[in-house]
Short mmCIF file of C-alpha atoms (C1' of nucleotides) in Angstrom, two decimals:
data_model
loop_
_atom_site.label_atom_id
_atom_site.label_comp_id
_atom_site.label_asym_id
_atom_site.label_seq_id
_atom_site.Cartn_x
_atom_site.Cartn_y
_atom_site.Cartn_z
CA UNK W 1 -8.63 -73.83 -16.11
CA UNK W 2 -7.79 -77.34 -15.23
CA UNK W 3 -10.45 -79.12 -17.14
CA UNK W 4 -9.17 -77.00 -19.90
CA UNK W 5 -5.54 -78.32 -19.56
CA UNK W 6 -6.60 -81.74 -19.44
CA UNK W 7 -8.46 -81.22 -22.37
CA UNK W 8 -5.45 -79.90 -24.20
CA UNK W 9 -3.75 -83.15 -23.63
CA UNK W 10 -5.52 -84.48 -27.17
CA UNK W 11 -4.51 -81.18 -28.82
CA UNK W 12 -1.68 -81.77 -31.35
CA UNK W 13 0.43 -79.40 -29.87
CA UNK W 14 0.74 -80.43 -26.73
CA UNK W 15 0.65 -84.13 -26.89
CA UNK W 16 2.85 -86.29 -24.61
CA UNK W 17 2.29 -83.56 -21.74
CA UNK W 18 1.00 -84.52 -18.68
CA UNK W 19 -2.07 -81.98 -17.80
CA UNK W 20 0.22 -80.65 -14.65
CA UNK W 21 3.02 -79.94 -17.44
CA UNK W 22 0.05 -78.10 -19.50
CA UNK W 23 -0.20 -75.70 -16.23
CA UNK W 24 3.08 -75.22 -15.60
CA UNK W 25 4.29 -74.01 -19.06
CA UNK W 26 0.76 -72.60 -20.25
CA UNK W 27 2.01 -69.10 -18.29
CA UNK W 28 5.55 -69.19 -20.37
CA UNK W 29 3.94 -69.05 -23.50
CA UNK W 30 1.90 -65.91 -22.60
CA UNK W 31 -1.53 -66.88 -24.06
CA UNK W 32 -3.69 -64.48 -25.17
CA UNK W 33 -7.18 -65.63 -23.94
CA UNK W 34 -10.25 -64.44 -25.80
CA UNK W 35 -14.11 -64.71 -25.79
CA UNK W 36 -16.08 -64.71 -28.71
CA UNK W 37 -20.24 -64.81 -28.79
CA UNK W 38 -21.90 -66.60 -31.60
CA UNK W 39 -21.11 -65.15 -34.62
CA UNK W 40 -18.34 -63.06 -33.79
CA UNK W 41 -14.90 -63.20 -35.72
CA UNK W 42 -11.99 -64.74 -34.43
CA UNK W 43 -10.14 -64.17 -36.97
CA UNK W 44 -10.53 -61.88 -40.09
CA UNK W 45 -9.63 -61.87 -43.56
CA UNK W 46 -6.40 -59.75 -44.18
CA UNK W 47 -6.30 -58.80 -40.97
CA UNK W 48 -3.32 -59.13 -38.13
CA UNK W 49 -3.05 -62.55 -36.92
CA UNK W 50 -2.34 -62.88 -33.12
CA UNK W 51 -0.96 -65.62 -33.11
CA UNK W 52 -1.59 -69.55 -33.26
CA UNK W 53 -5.17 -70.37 -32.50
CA UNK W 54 -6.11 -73.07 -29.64
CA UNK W 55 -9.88 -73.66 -29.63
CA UNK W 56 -9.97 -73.57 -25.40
CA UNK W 57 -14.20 -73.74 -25.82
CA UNK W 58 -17.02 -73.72 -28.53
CA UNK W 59 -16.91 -74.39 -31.87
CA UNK W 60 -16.03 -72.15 -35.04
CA UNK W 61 -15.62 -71.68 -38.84
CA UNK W 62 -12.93 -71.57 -40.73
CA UNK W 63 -14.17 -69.85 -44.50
CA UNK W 64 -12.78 -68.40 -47.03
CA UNK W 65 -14.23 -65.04 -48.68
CA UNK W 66 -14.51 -65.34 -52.27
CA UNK W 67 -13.95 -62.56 -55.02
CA UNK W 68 -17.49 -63.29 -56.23
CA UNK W 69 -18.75 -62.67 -52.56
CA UNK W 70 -19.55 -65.68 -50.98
CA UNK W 71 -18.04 -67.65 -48.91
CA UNK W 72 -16.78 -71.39 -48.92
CA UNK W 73 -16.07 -73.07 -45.49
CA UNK W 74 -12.73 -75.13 -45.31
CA UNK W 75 -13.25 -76.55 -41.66
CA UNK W 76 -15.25 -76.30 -38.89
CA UNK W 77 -13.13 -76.74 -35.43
CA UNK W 78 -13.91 -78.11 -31.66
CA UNK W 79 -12.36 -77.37 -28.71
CA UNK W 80 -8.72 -78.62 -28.55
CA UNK W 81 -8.17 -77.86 -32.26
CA UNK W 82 -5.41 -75.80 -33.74
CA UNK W 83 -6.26 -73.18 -36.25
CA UNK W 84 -4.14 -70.10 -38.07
CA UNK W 85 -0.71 -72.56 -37.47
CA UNK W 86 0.28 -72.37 -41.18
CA UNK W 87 -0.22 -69.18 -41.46
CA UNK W 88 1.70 -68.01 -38.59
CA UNK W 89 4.89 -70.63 -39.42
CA UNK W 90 4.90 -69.24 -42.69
CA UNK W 91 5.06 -65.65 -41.80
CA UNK W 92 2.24 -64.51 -42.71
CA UNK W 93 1.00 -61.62 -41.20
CA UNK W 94 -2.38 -61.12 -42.53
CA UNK W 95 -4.90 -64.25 -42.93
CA UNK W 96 -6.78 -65.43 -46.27
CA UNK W 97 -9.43 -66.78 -43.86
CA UNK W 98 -12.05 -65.59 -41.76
CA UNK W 99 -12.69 -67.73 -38.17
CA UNK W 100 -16.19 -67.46 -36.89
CA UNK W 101 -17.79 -68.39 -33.61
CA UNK W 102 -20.39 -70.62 -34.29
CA UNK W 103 -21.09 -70.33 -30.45
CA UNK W 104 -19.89 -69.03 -27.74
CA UNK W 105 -16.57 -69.95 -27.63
CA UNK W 106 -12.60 -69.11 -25.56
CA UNK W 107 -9.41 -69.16 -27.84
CA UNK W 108 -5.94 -68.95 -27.15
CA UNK W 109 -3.70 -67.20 -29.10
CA UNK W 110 -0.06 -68.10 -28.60
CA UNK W 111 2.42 -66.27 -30.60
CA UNK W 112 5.41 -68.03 -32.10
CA UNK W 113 8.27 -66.40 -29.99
CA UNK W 114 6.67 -67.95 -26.95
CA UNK W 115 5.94 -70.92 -28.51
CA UNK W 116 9.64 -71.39 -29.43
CA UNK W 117 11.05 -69.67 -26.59
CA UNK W 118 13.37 -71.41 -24.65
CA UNK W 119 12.29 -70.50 -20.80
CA UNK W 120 14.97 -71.74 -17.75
CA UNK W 121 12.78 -74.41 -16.36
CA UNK W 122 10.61 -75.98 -18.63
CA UNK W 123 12.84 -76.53 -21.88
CA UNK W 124 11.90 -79.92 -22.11
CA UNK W 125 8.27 -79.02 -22.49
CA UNK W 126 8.70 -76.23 -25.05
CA UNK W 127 10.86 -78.81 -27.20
CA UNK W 128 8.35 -80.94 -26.91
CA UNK W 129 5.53 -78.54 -28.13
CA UNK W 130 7.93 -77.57 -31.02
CA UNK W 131 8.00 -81.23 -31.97
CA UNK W 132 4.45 -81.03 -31.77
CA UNK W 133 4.38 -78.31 -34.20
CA UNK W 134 6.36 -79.76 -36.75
CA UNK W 135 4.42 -82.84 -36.77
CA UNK W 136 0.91 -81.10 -37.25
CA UNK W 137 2.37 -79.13 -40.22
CA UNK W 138 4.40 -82.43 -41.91
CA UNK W 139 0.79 -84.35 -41.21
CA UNK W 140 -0.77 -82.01 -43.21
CA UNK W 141 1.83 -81.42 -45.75
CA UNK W 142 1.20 -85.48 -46.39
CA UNK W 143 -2.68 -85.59 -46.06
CA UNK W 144 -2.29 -82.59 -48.78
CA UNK W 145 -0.34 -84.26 -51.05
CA UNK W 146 -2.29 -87.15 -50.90
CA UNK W 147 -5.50 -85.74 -51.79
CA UNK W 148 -3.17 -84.13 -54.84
CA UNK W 149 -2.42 -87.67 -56.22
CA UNK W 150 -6.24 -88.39 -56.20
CA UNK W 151 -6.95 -85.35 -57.30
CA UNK W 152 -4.54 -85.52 -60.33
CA UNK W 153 -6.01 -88.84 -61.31
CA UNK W 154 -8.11 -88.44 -65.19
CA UNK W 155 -11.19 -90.50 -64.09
CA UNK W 156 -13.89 -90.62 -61.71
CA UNK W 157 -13.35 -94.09 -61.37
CA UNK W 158 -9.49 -93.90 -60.79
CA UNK W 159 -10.14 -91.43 -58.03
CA UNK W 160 -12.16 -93.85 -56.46
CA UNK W 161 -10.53 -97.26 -56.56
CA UNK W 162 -7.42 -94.93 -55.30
CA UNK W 163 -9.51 -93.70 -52.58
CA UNK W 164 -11.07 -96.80 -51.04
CA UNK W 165 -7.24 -98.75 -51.53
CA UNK W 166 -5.77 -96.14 -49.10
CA UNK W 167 -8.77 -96.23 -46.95
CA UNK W 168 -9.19 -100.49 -47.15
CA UNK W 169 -5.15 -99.92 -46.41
CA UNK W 170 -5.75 -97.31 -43.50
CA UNK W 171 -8.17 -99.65 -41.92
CA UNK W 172 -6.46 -102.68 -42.55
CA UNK W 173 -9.41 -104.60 -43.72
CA UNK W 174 -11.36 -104.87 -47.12
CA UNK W 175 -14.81 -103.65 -44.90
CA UNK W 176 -14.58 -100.12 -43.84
CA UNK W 177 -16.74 -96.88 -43.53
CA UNK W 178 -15.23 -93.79 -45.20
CA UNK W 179 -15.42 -90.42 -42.84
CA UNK W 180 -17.31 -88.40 -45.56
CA UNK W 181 -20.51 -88.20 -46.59
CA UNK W 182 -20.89 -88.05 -50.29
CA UNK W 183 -20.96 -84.52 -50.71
CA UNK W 184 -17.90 -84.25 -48.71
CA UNK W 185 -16.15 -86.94 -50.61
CA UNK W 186 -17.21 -85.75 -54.10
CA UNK W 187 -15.72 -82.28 -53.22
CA UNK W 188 -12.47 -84.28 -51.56
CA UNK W 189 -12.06 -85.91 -54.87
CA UNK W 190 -13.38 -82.73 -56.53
CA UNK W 191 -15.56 -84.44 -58.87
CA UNK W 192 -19.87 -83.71 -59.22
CA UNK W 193 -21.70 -85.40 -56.22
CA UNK W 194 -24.07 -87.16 -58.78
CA UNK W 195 -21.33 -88.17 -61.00
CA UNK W 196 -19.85 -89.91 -57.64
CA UNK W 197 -22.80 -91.36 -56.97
CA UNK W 198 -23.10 -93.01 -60.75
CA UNK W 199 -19.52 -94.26 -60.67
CA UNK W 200 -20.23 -95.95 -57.31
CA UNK W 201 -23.38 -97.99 -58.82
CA UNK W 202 -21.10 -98.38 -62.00
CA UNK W 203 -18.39 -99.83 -59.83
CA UNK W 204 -21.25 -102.00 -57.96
CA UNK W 205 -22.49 -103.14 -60.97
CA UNK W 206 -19.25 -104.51 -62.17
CA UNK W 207 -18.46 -106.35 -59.07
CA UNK W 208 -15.55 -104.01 -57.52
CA UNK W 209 -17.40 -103.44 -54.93
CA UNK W 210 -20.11 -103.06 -52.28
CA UNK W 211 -21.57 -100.45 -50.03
CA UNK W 212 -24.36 -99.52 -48.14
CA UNK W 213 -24.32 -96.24 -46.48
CA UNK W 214 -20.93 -95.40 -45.36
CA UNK W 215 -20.03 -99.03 -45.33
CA UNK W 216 -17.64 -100.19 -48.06
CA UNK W 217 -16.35 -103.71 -48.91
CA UNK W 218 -13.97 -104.15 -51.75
CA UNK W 219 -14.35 -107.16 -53.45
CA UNK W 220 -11.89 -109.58 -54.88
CA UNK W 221 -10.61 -107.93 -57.88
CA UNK W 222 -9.82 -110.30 -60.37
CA UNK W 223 -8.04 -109.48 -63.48
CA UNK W 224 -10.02 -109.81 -66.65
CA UNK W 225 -11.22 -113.93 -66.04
CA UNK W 226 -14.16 -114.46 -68.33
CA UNK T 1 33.72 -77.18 -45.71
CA UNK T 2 33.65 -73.44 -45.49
CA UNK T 3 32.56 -73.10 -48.73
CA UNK T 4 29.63 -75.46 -48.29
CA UNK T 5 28.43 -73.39 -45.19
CA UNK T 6 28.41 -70.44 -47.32
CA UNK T 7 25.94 -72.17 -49.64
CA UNK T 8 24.00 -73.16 -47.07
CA UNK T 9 23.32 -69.71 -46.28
CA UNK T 10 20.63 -70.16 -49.34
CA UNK T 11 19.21 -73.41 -47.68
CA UNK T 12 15.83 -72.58 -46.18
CA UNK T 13 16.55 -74.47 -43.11
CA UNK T 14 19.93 -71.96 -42.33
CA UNK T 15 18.45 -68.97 -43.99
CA UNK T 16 19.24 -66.05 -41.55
CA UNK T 17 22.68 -67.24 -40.05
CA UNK T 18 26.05 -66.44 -41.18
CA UNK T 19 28.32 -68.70 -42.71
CA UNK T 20 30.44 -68.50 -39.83
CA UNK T 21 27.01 -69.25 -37.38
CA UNK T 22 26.48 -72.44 -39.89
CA UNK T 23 30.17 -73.65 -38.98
CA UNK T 24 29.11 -73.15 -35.29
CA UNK T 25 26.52 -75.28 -35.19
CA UNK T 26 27.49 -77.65 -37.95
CA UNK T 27 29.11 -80.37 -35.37
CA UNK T 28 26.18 -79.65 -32.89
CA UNK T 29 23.58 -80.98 -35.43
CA UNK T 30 25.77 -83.59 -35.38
CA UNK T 31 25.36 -84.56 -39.52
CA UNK T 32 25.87 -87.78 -40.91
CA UNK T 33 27.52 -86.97 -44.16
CA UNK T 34 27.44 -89.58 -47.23
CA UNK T 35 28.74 -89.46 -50.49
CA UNK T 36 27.18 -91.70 -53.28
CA UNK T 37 28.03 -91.77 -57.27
CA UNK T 38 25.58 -91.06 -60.21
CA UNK T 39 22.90 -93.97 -60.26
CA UNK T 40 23.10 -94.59 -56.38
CA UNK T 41 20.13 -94.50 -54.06
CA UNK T 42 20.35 -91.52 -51.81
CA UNK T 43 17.17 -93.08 -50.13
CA UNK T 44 15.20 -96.11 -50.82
CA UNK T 45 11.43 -96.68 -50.81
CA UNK T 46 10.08 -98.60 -47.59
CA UNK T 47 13.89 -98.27 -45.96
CA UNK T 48 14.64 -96.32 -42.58
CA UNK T 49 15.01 -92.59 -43.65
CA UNK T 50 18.36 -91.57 -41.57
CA UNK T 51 17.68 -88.02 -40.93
CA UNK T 52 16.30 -84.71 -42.44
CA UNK T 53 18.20 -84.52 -45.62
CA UNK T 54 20.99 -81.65 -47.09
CA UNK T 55 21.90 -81.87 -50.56
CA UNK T 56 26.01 -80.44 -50.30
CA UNK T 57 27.00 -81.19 -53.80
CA UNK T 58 25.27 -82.46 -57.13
CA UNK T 59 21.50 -83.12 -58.01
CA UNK T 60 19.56 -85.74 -57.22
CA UNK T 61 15.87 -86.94 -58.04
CA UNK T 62 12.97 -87.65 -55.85
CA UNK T 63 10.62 -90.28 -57.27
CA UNK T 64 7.54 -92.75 -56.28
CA UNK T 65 7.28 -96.23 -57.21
CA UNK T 66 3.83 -97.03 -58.74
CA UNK T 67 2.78 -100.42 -57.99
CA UNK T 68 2.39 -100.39 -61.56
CA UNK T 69 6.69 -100.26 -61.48
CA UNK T 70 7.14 -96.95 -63.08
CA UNK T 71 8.71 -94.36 -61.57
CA UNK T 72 6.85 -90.76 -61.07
CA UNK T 73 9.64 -88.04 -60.72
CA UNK T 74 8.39 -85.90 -57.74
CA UNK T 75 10.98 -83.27 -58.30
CA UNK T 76 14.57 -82.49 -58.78
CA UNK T 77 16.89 -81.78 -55.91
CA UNK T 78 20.27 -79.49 -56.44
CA UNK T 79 23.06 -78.52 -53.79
CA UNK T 80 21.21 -76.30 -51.26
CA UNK T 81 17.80 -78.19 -50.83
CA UNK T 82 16.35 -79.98 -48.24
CA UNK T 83 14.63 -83.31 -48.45
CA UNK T 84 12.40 -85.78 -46.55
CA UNK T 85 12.14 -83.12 -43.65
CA UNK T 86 7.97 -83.53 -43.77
CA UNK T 87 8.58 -87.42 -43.19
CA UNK T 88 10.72 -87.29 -40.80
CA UNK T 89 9.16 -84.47 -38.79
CA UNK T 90 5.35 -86.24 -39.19
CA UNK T 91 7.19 -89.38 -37.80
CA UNK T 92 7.59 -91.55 -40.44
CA UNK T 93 10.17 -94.09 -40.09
CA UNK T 94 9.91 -95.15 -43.40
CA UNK T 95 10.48 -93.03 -46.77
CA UNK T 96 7.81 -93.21 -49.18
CA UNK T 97 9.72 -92.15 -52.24
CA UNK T 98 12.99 -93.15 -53.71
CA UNK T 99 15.95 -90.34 -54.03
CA UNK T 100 18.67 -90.93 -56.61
CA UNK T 101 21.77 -89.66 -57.31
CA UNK T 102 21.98 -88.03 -60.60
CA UNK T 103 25.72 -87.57 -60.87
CA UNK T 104 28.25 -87.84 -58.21
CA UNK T 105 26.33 -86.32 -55.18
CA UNK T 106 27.11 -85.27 -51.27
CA UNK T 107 24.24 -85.59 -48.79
CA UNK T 108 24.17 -84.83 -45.08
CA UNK T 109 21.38 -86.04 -42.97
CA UNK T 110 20.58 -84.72 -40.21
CA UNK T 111 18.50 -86.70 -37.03
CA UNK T 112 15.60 -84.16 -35.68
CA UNK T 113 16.79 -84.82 -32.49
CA UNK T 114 19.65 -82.58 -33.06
CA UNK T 115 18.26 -79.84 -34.57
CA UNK T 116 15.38 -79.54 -32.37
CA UNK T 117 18.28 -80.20 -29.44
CA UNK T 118 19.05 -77.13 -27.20
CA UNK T 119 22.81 -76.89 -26.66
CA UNK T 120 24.50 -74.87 -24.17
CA UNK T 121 26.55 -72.65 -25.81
CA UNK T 122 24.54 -72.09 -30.11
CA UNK T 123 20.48 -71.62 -28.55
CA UNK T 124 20.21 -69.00 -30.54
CA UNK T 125 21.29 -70.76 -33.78
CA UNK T 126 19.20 -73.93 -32.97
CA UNK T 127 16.72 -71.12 -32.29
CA UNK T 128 16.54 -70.09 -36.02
CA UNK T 129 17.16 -73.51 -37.27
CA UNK T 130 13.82 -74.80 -35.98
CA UNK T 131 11.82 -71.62 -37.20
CA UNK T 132 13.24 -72.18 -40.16
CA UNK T 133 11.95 -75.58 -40.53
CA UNK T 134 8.88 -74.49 -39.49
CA UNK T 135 8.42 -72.42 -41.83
CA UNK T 136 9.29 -74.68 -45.06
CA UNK T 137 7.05 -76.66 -43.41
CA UNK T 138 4.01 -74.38 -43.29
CA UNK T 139 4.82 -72.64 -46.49
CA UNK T 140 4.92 -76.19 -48.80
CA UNK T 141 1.14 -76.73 -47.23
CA UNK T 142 0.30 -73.15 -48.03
CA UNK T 143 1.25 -73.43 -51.85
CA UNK T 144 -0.04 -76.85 -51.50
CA UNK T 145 -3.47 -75.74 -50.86
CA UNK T 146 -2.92 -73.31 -53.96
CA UNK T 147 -2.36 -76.35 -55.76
CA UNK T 148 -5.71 -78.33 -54.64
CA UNK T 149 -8.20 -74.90 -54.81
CA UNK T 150 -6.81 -74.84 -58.89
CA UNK T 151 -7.13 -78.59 -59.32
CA UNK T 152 -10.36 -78.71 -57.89
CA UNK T 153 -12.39 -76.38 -60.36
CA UNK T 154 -14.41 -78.26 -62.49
CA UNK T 155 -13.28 -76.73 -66.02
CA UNK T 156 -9.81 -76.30 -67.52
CA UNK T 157 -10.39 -72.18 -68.36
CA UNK T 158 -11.27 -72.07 -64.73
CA UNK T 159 -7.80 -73.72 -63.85
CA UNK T 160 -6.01 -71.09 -66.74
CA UNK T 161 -7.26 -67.74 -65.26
CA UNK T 162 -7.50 -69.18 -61.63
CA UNK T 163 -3.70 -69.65 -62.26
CA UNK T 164 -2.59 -67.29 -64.62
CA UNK T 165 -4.18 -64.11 -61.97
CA UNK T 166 -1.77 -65.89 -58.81
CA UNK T 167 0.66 -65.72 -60.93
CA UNK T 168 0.16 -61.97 -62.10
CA UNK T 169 -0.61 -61.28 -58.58
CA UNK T 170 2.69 -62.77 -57.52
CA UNK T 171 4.47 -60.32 -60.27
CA UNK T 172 2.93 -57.62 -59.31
CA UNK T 173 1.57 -57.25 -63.15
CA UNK T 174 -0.23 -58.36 -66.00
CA UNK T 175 2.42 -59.19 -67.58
CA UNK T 176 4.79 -62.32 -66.44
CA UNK T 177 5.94 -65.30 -67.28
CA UNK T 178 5.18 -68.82 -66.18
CA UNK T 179 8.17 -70.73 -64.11
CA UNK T 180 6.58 -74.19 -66.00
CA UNK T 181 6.70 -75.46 -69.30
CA UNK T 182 3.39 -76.74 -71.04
CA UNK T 183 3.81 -80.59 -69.75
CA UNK T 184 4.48 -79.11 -66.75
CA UNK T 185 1.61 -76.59 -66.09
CA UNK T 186 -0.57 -79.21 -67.64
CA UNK T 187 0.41 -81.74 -64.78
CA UNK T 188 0.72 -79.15 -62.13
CA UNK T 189 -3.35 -78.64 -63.30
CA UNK T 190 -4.01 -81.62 -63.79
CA UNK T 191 -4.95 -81.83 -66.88
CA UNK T 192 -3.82 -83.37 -70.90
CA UNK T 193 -1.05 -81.24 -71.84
CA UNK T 194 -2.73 -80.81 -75.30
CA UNK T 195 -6.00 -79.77 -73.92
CA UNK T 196 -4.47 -77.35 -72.11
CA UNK T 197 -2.57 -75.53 -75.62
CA UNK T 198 -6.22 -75.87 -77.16
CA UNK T 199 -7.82 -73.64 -73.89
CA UNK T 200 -5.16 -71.37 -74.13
CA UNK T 201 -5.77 -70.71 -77.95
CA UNK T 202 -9.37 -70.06 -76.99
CA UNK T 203 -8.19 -67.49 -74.30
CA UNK T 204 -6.57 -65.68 -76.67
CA UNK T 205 -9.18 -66.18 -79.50
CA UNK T 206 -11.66 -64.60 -76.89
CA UNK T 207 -9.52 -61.98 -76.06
CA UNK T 208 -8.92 -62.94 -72.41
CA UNK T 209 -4.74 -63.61 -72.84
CA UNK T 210 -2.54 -63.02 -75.18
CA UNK T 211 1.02 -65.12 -75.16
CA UNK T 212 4.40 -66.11 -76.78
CA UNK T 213 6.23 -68.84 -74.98
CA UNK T 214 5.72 -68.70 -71.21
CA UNK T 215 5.35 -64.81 -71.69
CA UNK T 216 1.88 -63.85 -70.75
CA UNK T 217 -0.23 -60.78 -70.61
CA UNK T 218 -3.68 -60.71 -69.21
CA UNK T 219 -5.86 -58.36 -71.18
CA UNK T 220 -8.12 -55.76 -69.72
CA UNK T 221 -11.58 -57.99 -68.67
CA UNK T 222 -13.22 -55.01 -68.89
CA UNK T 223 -12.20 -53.98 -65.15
CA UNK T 224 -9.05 -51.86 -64.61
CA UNK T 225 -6.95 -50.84 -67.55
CA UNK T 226 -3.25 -51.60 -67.25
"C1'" DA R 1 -50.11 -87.24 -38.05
"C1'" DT R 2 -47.98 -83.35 -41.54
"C1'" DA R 3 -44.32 -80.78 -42.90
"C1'" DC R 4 -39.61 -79.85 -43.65
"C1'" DG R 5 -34.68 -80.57 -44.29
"C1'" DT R 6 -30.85 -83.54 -45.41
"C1'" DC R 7 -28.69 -87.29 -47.76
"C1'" DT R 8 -28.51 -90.51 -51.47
"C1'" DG R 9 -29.42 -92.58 -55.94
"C1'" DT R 10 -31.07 -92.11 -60.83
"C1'" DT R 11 -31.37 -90.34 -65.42
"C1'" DG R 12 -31.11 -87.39 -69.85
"C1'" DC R 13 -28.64 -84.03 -72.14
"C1'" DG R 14 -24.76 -81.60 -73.90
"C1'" DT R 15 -20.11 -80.75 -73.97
"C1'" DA R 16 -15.56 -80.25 -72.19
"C1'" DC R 17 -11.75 -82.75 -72.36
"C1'" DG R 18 -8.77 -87.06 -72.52
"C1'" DC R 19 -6.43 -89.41 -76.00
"C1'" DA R 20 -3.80 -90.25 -80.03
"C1'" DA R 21 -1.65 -88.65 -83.93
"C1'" DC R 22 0.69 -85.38 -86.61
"C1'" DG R 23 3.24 -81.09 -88.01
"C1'" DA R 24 6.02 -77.10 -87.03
"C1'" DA R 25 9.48 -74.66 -84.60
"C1'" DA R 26 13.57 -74.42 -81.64
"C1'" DC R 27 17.80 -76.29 -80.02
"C1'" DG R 28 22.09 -78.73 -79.75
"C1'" DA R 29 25.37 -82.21 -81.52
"C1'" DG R 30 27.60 -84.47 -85.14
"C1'" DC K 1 24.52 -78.36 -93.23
"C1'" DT K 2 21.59 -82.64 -91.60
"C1'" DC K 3 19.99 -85.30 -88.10
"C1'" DG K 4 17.81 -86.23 -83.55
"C1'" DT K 5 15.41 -84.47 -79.60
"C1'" DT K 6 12.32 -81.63 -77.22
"C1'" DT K 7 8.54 -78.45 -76.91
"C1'" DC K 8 4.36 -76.47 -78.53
"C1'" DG K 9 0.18 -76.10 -81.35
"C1'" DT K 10 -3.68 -78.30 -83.91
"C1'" DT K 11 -7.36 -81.46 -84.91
"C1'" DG K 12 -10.88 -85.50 -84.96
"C1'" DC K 13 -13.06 -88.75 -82.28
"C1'" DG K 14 -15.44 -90.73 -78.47
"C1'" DT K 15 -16.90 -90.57 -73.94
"C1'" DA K 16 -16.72 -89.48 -69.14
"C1'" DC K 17 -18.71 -86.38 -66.46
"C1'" DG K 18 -20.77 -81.76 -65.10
"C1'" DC K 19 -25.25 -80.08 -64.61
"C1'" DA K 20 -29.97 -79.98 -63.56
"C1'" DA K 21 -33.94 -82.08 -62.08
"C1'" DC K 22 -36.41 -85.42 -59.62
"C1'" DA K 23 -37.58 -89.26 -56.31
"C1'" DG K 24 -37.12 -92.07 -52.27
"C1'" DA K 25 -35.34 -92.75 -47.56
"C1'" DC K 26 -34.47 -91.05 -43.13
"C1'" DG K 27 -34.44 -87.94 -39.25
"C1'" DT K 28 -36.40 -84.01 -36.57
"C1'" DA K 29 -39.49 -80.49 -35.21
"C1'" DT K 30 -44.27 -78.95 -34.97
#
DNA sequence: ATACGTCTGTTGCGTACGCAACGAAACGAG
DNA sequence: CTCGTTTCGTTGCGTACGCAACAGACGTAT
């Protein structure tokens, strides 16, 4: 268990903990520790949620279960990740996703009382982990709304010169490589993967800007100079 | 004061506690209380944001600055509703939008520190306070993942029924009304406001929908019969 | 080596939809 | 009542882009 408390030092929730304050207030929140085989469901569609996930091991699917039948998956998580947080902040009882073991994999379920609980000795570290919490949940509220704004935006070409500013911006230099593959950014910016893929020769061709691979450089863009 | 608390008892972040638990705890959070007249900023773009923020009194608007200089209303803020709480629990020291008075206006902020802060004697309210945060938190990613899963279909009657069945589903019937006006469903979408009157009119040509004003009924699609 | 899968770029076709403009209806103020 | 304002519906035009299909490049297993 102690390579698995230093390894919860990167998770979100308990960043800013020393790995010996991981063990000492891992018992207060009353885990519930679970093992999963490869293709077994951690968590089920509109069923009871434990609790907040912590990915102790493995790796796993997070999907969601279409009315037409199949299924669409929203994230794929690694050990340290947090998974199901949303839903149990928000009071849900009953997910709208289905968590997969792509693997053999160990999760932690920690309900929210616990999590919350103030405990005689370790106080610090639960207000800490609460912290935590909040920040996860106001990260994603942000990332969310930002991929709103580019989503909102009328043209392919809009979406993109939005996309690459905030990533140029992010990196802090006019030469940086974008996370996603093209299929993963086309369905970021919810546009057609081919369509992307025209705009960004389009865009090349006019002098915006270049790429190879996942390599972008925006180029000096001058107003209308002829 | 007293009968501020008991409005407060509608605020998401004190839902739960009595007015008289509000007026308990009110000097613990320890709230920095401003008042500003109609046309004042409440919160300036790229300035320090002081704390999570209470409307007490008035309305107030929440807007981005293009870098094109117009304004983008975000939303509209009345006495009862919280602001900035997702910057300043992701950390942000900075706001990214602009809040304006709209008449004469009260405001308390409100540092994180002190809400999250365990005191000896109101635990229990502090208790409630953070879950209560937590949960605004988790439910405005929640409906905005609604909002990205809609924008990201690829045609406008997608959007229409995609939206129009949460919204039945949230009644509880096929019959309901929309909370937003054209312009506003049509930006909420994501789409041209008059493209989105043109869809509808082919809904009900086809028989899908019928409608008057934001009044809608969803006919029978040849599944269950109302 | 062949074969296979994945990722990316290209292109032609058809249309859904953005855009602009206009008219009608509803509402409140004078 | 007449204005002005706001909201909603309608229509014509032009094009951006979804869709499908294909080809090349690259990596991996056999």
């Amino acid at each position: 268990m102690e390579q698995v408390f230093s390894l919860l030092q990167d998770n979100a929730l308990f960043q800013g903990l020393a790995a010996s304050d991981i063990g000492e207030v891992w018992p207060c929140l009353s885990p519930d520790v679970r093992s999963y085989d490869k293709g077994e469901l951690i968590l089920c569609a509109d069923e009871l949620i434990p609790g907040v996930g912590v990915m102790l091991e493995g790796v796993a699917s997070v999907a969601r279960e279409e009315e037409d039948g199949h299924r669409v998956v929203l994230a794929v998580l690694g050990a340290g990740d947090l998974f199901a947080e949303a839903f149990v902040c928000a009071g849900l009882e009953r997910s709208p996703v289905t968590v997969m073991a792509e693997g053999a994999a160990r999760v932690a379920f920690l309900s929210l009382e616990h999590v919350l609980g103030r405990c005689a000795r370790n106080c610090a570290h639960h207000s800490r982990i609460t912290a935590n919490l909040l920040r996860v949940l106001a990260r994603k509220s942000l990332s969310l709304r930002a991929q709103i704004d580019l989503l909102s935006m009328r043209t392919l070409r809009d979406k993109l010169t939005a996309y690459l500013a905030s990533q140029a911006a992010k990196s802090g230099s006019r030469r940086f490589d974008v996370p996603l593959d093209r299929s993963g950014l086309a369905e970021y910016l919810g546009v057609d993967r081919s369509a992307l893929s025209r705009e960004l020769s389009n865009m090349k061709r006019d002098g915006l800007i270049d790429y190879h691979k996942n390599a972008f450089h925006l180029l000096s863009s001058r107003k209308s100079v002829d």
